[in-house]
Coordinates of C-alpha atoms and ligand atoms in Angstrom, one line a residue:
M175 CA 64.4 194.9 -6.5
Q176 CA 61.9 195.3 -9.4
R177 CA 58.7 197.2 -8.7
V178 CA 55.4 195.4 -9.3
F179 CA 52.0 197.1 -9.8
S180 CA 48.7 195.4 -10.1
G181 CA 45.1 196.3 -9.6
I182 CA 41.7 194.8 -9.1
Q183 CA 38.3 196.5 -9.6
P184 CA 36.0 196.7 -6.6
S185 CA 33.1 196.1 -8.9
G186 CA 31.8 193.1 -7.0
I187 CA 33.1 190.2 -5.0
P188 CA 36.4 188.8 -6.2
H189 CA 36.1 185.4 -7.6
L190 CA 38.2 182.3 -8.2
G191 CA 39.4 183.7 -11.5
N192 CA 40.7 186.9 -9.8
Y193 CA 42.3 184.7 -7.2
L194 CA 44.1 182.2 -9.4
G195 CA 44.8 184.7 -12.2
A196 CA 46.1 187.5 -10.0
I197 CA 45.8 187.6 -6.2
R198 CA 47.6 184.3 -5.5
N199 CA 50.5 185.5 -7.6
W200 CA 50.6 188.8 -5.9
V201 CA 51.1 187.0 -2.6
T202 CA 54.1 185.1 -4.0
L203 CA 55.7 188.2 -5.7
Q204 CA 55.8 189.9 -2.3
Q205 CA 58.8 187.7 -1.4
D206 CA 61.2 189.3 -3.9
H207 CA 59.6 192.5 -5.3
E208 CA 58.5 195.9 -4.1
C209 CA 54.8 195.6 -4.6
I210 CA 52.0 198.2 -5.1
F211 CA 48.5 196.8 -5.0
C212 CA 45.6 199.0 -5.9
L213 CA 41.8 198.7 -5.6
V214 CA 41.0 200.4 -8.9
D215 CA 37.7 202.2 -8.0
M216 CA 38.2 204.7 -10.9
H217 CA 38.2 201.8 -13.3
A218 CA 35.1 200.3 -11.6
I219 CA 33.0 203.4 -12.4
T220 CA 33.5 203.0 -16.1
V221 CA 30.4 200.9 -15.8
W222 CA 27.6 202.0 -13.4
Q223 CA 28.3 201.3 -9.7
D224 CA 25.8 202.0 -6.9
P225 CA 27.8 204.4 -4.6
A226 CA 27.0 202.6 -1.4
E227 CA 27.8 199.2 -3.0
L228 CA 31.1 200.6 -4.4
R229 CA 32.2 201.7 -0.9
E230 CA 31.2 198.3 0.6
N231 CA 32.9 196.4 -2.2
T232 CA 36.1 198.4 -1.8
L233 CA 36.3 197.6 1.9
R234 CA 35.4 194.0 1.3
Q235 CA 38.1 193.7 -1.3
A236 CA 40.7 195.2 0.9
A237 CA 39.7 192.6 3.6
I238 CA 39.9 189.7 1.0
L239 CA 43.4 190.8 -0.1
L240 CA 44.7 191.0 3.5
A241 CA 43.0 187.6 4.3
A242 CA 44.7 186.1 1.2
G243 CA 48.1 187.2 2.4
I244 CA 48.9 190.7 1.1
N245 CA 51.2 192.4 3.6
P246 CA 50.4 196.1 3.9
E247 CA 53.3 196.8 6.2
Q248 CA 56.0 195.7 3.7
H249 CA 54.1 196.6 0.5
V250 CA 51.5 199.2 -0.5
L251 CA 47.7 198.6 -0.6
F252 CA 45.4 201.5 -1.4
N253 CA 42.4 202.6 -3.4
Q254 CA 43.2 204.4 -6.7
S255 CA 41.0 207.5 -6.3
A256 CA 42.9 208.4 -3.2
V257 CA 46.1 209.1 -5.2
T258 CA 45.4 211.9 -7.7
A259 CA 48.6 211.3 -9.7
H260 CA 46.7 208.4 -11.5
A261 CA 44.2 210.8 -13.0
R262 CA 46.8 213.4 -13.9
L263 CA 49.0 211.0 -15.8
A264 CA 45.9 209.3 -17.4
W265 CA 44.9 212.6 -18.9
I266 CA 48.4 213.0 -20.5
F267 CA 48.1 209.4 -21.8
N268 CA 44.6 210.2 -23.3
C269 CA 46.5 212.7 -25.4
V270 CA 49.4 210.3 -26.3
S271 CA 47.3 207.2 -27.0
R272 CA 45.7 206.9 -30.5
L273 CA 42.1 206.2 -31.3
G274 CA 43.2 203.4 -33.7
W275 CA 45.0 201.7 -30.8
L276 CA 42.0 201.8 -28.5
N277 CA 39.7 200.6 -31.3
R278 CA 41.6 197.3 -31.3
M279 CA 41.0 196.5 -27.6
T280 CA 39.0 193.4 -27.4
Q281 CA 37.9 193.9 -23.8
F282 CA 36.1 197.1 -24.8
K283 CA 34.4 195.2 -27.6
D284 CA 33.4 192.4 -25.2
K285 CA 32.1 194.7 -22.5
A286 CA 30.3 197.2 -24.8
G287 CA 28.8 194.4 -27.0
K288 CA 26.4 195.6 -29.6
N289 CA 25.4 198.7 -27.6
R290 CA 28.7 200.5 -28.1
E291 CA 27.3 204.0 -28.5
N292 CA 25.7 203.9 -25.1
H293 CA 28.8 203.1 -23.1
S294 CA 30.8 205.6 -21.1
A295 CA 33.8 207.4 -22.6
G296 CA 35.6 206.1 -19.5
L297 CA 35.2 202.4 -20.6
Y298 CA 36.7 203.3 -23.9
V299 CA 39.8 205.0 -22.5
Y300 CA 40.1 202.4 -19.6
P301 CA 43.4 201.1 -21.1
N302 CA 45.0 204.6 -20.9
L303 CA 44.2 204.8 -17.2
M304 CA 45.6 201.3 -16.7
A305 CA 48.8 202.4 -18.4
A306 CA 48.9 205.5 -16.1
D307 CA 48.3 203.3 -13.0
I308 CA 51.5 201.3 -13.8
L309 CA 53.7 204.1 -15.1
T310 CA 52.8 206.5 -12.3
Y311 CA 55.1 204.3 -10.3
K312 CA 57.5 203.3 -13.2
A313 CA 56.6 199.7 -12.3
T314 CA 58.2 197.2 -14.6
R315 CA 56.3 194.0 -13.7
V316 CA 52.6 193.5 -13.8
P317 CA 51.0 190.3 -12.7
V318 CA 47.7 189.9 -14.6
G319 CA 45.4 187.3 -16.0
D320 CA 45.6 186.5 -19.8
D321 CA 42.6 188.8 -20.4
Q322 CA 44.9 191.8 -19.7
R323 CA 47.7 190.9 -22.1
Q324 CA 46.5 193.3 -24.8
H325 CA 46.2 196.2 -22.3
I326 CA 49.9 195.7 -21.2
E327 CA 51.0 195.8 -24.8
L328 CA 49.1 199.1 -25.3
A329 CA 50.7 200.5 -22.1
N330 CA 54.1 199.8 -23.7
D331 CA 53.1 201.5 -26.9
I332 CA 52.0 204.5 -24.9
A333 CA 55.2 204.6 -22.9
Q334 CA 57.3 204.4 -26.0
K335 CA 55.3 207.1 -27.8
F336 CA 55.6 209.4 -24.8
N337 CA 59.4 208.9 -24.8
N338 CA 59.7 209.4 -28.5
D339 CA 57.4 212.5 -28.6
Y340 CA 59.3 214.2 -25.8
G341 CA 62.7 212.9 -26.7
V342 CA 63.4 211.3 -23.4
E343 CA 63.9 207.8 -21.9
F344 CA 61.5 208.5 -19.1
F345 CA 59.0 205.6 -18.9
P346 CA 60.3 202.0 -18.8
Q347 CA 58.9 199.0 -20.7
I348 CA 56.5 196.8 -18.8
E349 CA 56.5 193.0 -18.5
A350 CA 53.2 191.2 -18.0
I351 CA 53.5 188.3 -15.6
I352 CA 50.9 185.8 -16.7
P353 CA 50.5 182.6 -14.6
P354 CA 51.1 179.4 -16.5
A355 CA 48.0 177.8 -15.1
A356 CA 44.5 179.2 -14.7
A357 CA 45.4 182.4 -16.6
R358 CA 41.8 182.4 -17.8
V359 CA 39.3 180.8 -15.5
M360 CA 36.0 180.3 -17.3
S361 CA 32.3 180.7 -16.2
L362 CA 30.8 177.6 -14.5
R363 CA 27.7 178.1 -16.6
D364 CA 29.5 178.6 -20.0
G365 CA 33.0 177.4 -20.6
T366 CA 33.5 179.8 -23.5
K367 CA 33.0 183.0 -21.3
K368 CA 35.5 184.1 -18.7
M369 CA 34.5 184.0 -15.0
S370 CA 33.5 187.6 -14.2
K371 CA 32.3 189.6 -11.2
S372 CA 29.7 191.3 -13.4
D373 CA 28.1 188.1 -14.8
P374 CA 24.4 188.4 -13.6
S375 CA 24.5 184.8 -12.4
A376 CA 26.3 184.2 -9.1
Q377 CA 26.2 180.5 -10.1
S378 CA 28.7 181.3 -12.8
R379 CA 31.5 182.0 -10.3
I380 CA 33.0 180.9 -7.0
E381 CA 33.3 184.0 -4.9
M382 CA 36.1 184.4 -2.4
T383 CA 33.5 184.8 0.4
D384 CA 31.6 181.5 -0.4
D385 CA 31.4 178.9 2.4
A386 CA 32.1 175.2 1.8
D387 CA 28.4 174.3 1.2
T388 CA 28.0 177.1 -1.4
I389 CA 31.2 176.0 -3.2
S390 CA 30.1 172.4 -3.3
Q391 CA 26.6 173.4 -4.6
K392 CA 28.0 175.6 -7.3
I393 CA 30.6 173.0 -8.5
R394 CA 27.9 170.3 -8.5
R395 CA 25.7 172.5 -10.6
A396 CA 28.5 173.5 -12.9
K397 CA 27.7 172.8 -16.6
T398 CA 29.5 169.7 -18.0
D399 CA 28.9 167.2 -20.8
S400 CA 27.9 163.6 -20.6
E401 CA 31.3 162.0 -21.6
P402 CA 33.7 160.6 -19.1
L403 CA 37.0 162.4 -18.5
P404 CA 39.5 161.6 -21.2
S405 CA 43.0 160.1 -20.7
E406 CA 44.9 162.9 -22.5
T407 CA 44.5 166.7 -22.4
E408 CA 43.9 166.7 -26.2
G409 CA 40.6 165.1 -25.4
L410 CA 39.5 168.3 -23.7
T411 CA 40.0 170.5 -26.7
E412 CA 36.4 170.6 -27.8
R413 CA 35.0 170.3 -24.3
P414 CA 35.3 173.9 -22.8
E415 CA 33.4 173.1 -19.5
A416 CA 35.3 169.9 -18.8
R417 CA 38.6 171.7 -19.7
N418 CA 37.8 174.5 -17.3
L419 CA 37.0 172.2 -14.4
V420 CA 40.2 170.1 -15.0
G421 CA 42.2 173.3 -15.2
L422 CA 40.7 174.5 -11.9
Y423 CA 41.6 171.2 -10.2
A424 CA 45.1 171.4 -11.6
A425 CA 45.6 175.1 -10.6
I426 CA 44.3 174.7 -7.0
S427 CA 46.4 171.6 -6.5
N428 CA 49.5 172.9 -8.2
I429 CA 49.7 170.0 -10.6
T430 CA 49.3 169.7 -14.4
A431 CA 46.0 169.0 -16.2
Q432 CA 47.6 165.7 -17.4
E433 CA 48.3 164.7 -13.8
V434 CA 44.6 165.3 -13.0
L435 CA 43.6 163.2 -16.0
N436 CA 46.0 160.4 -15.0
E437 CA 43.9 160.1 -11.8
Y438 CA 40.4 160.7 -13.2
N439 CA 40.4 159.4 -16.8
G440 CA 37.4 157.3 -17.6
S441 CA 35.4 158.5 -14.6
G442 CA 32.2 160.7 -14.8
F443 CA 31.9 164.1 -13.2
G444 CA 30.2 163.1 -9.9
A445 CA 33.3 162.0 -7.8
F446 CA 35.5 164.5 -9.7
K447 CA 33.3 167.4 -8.8
D448 CA 33.2 166.4 -5.1
A449 CA 37.0 166.2 -5.0
L450 CA 37.3 169.6 -6.8
A451 CA 34.9 171.3 -4.4
E452 CA 36.8 169.9 -1.4
R453 CA 40.1 171.2 -2.7
L454 CA 38.6 174.6 -3.5
S455 CA 37.1 174.8 0.0
V456 CA 40.5 174.0 1.7
T457 CA 41.9 177.2 0.0
I458 CA 38.9 179.5 0.0
S459 CA 37.2 178.8 3.4
P460 CA 40.1 180.2 5.5
I461 CA 40.2 183.3 3.3
A462 CA 36.5 183.7 3.6
D463 CA 36.6 183.3 7.4
E464 CA 39.4 185.8 7.8
T465 CA 37.6 188.3 5.5
R466 CA 34.6 188.2 7.8
R467 CA 36.8 188.8 10.9
L468 CA 38.5 191.7 9.2
L469 CA 35.2 193.3 8.1
D470 CA 34.2 193.6 11.7
N471 CA 36.8 196.3 12.2
Q472 CA 36.3 198.7 9.3
D473 CA 38.3 201.4 11.0
H474 CA 41.4 199.2 10.7
L475 CA 40.7 198.6 7.0
L476 CA 40.3 202.3 6.4
N477 CA 43.5 203.0 8.2
V478 CA 45.4 200.5 6.1
L479 CA 44.1 202.1 2.9
R480 CA 44.8 205.6 4.1
K481 CA 48.4 204.8 5.0
G482 CA 48.8 202.9 1.7
A483 CA 47.6 205.9 -0.2
E484 CA 50.1 208.2 1.6
R485 CA 53.0 205.9 0.7
A486 CA 51.8 205.5 -2.9
S487 CA 51.6 209.3 -3.3
A488 CA 55.1 209.7 -2.0
I489 CA 56.4 207.4 -4.8
A490 CA 54.0 208.8 -7.5
E491 CA 54.3 212.5 -7.0
P492 CA 57.9 213.1 -8.2
I493 CA 57.4 210.8 -11.2
V494 CA 54.1 212.4 -12.4
S495 CA 55.3 216.0 -11.7
E496 CA 58.4 215.2 -13.9
A497 CA 56.1 213.9 -16.6
E498 CA 54.0 217.1 -16.4
K499 CA 57.2 219.2 -16.7
L500 CA 58.3 217.2 -19.8
V501 CA 54.9 217.9 -21.4
G502 CA 55.5 221.6 -20.8
F503 CA 53.1 222.3 -17.9
L504 CA 54.2 225.2 -15.7
K505 CA 55.3 223.8 -12.4
Ligands
AQP256 N1 38.4 184.7 -15.3 C1 39.6 185.1 -15.0 N2 40.6 184.2 -15.0 C2 41.9 184.6 -14.7 N3 42.2 185.9 -14.3 C3 41.2 186.8 -14.2 N4 41.2 188.1 -13.9 C4 39.9 188.5 -14.0 N5 39.1 187.6 -14.4 C5 39.9 186.4 -14.6 C6 42.3 188.8 -13.4 O1 42.0 189.4 -12.2 C7 42.7 190.7 -12.1 C8 41.7 191.7 -11.6 O2 40.7 191.8 -12.6 P1 39.7 193.1 -12.5 O3 38.9 193.1 -11.3 O4 40.6 194.3 -12.6 O5 39.0 193.2 -13.9 P2 38.4 192.1 -14.8 O6 39.5 191.4 -15.6 O7 37.4 192.9 -15.7 O8 37.6 191.1 -13.9 P3 36.1 190.7 -13.9 O9 35.9 189.8 -12.8 O10 35.7 190.3 -15.2 O11 35.4 192.1 -13.5 P4 34.2 192.9 -14.1 O12 33.1 191.9 -14.3 O13 33.9 193.9 -13.1 O14 34.7 193.4 -15.4 C9 43.3 191.0 -13.4 O15 44.7 190.7 -13.4 C10 42.6 190.0 -14.3 O16 43.5 189.6 -15.4

């Protein structure tokens, strides 16, 4: 059975992009993979996090994952900072990875924007830590949204360079599993920007804790244009907001964008948005309700994460200790 690793940052409330791009696929992969799911709190602090909010977000995110169908008995769910092997391997990778490789990372450029000099060194070496997260477990399959494709390629470069430098076949190559639909869900306010937890406007995203009224209100206010929906998907090429909403409808209903257009071509956005909001609520409301129930028992959540960290450490420790020996550290 292949080992899957995937992570999500507790940097806010997970949104529809995280759900369709990642979490939903994690749930499915549990059927025929050994899965390790991680709340990557060390990644989260690469940009400022209020400590109390980080704690709250980490617990809420654990609750959302359980509510969405992650099974912590058969698989492993924990928070990154509880397993020190990630930081140890990340340091080794900081020394394997090249500045030239990191300079090409578009996510750093997007997040740092024009104010590059003022961002943390952690944000810059974030992809090295991500490579360490995966290779700490020698995981070979990583379900991610399209935005992480470049980071997985970099992780493979790091694994290969480590193996070459030390003359071993120690780290495996990694395969990104990118969903065919909704691999990149866009902001509801701007169809050219990805939906993101850190967007200052909560109207830009559907959060996994939103109730049916909030979902309906956000979808009704979502930016669109004044044209009716086209009959073919080519007609969406220059219409990013319309394309995003049609893509969401298709992904949540497990049909193609063309099938959505077959039903709605020629109509305006009013009825289409109502139907979309309804479909989103059917999936999200039960997850939101179960999340609220789970959050009433924080001891249970802490216990799940603690046990998950113990099991993760048991897998990670021999792998990272061996990597340290290969580097020449006295053990
Ligand atoms: N808009 C998106 N569409 C599809 N997939 C997405 N993912 C994130 N945004 C979208 C996927 O969700 C997983 C977890 O992401 P993350 O929390 O680790 O980090 P991120 O990609 O940086 O997500 P955000 O929401 O934009 O967080 P902030 O604002 O804190 O940086 C990943 O698999 C990601 O591909």
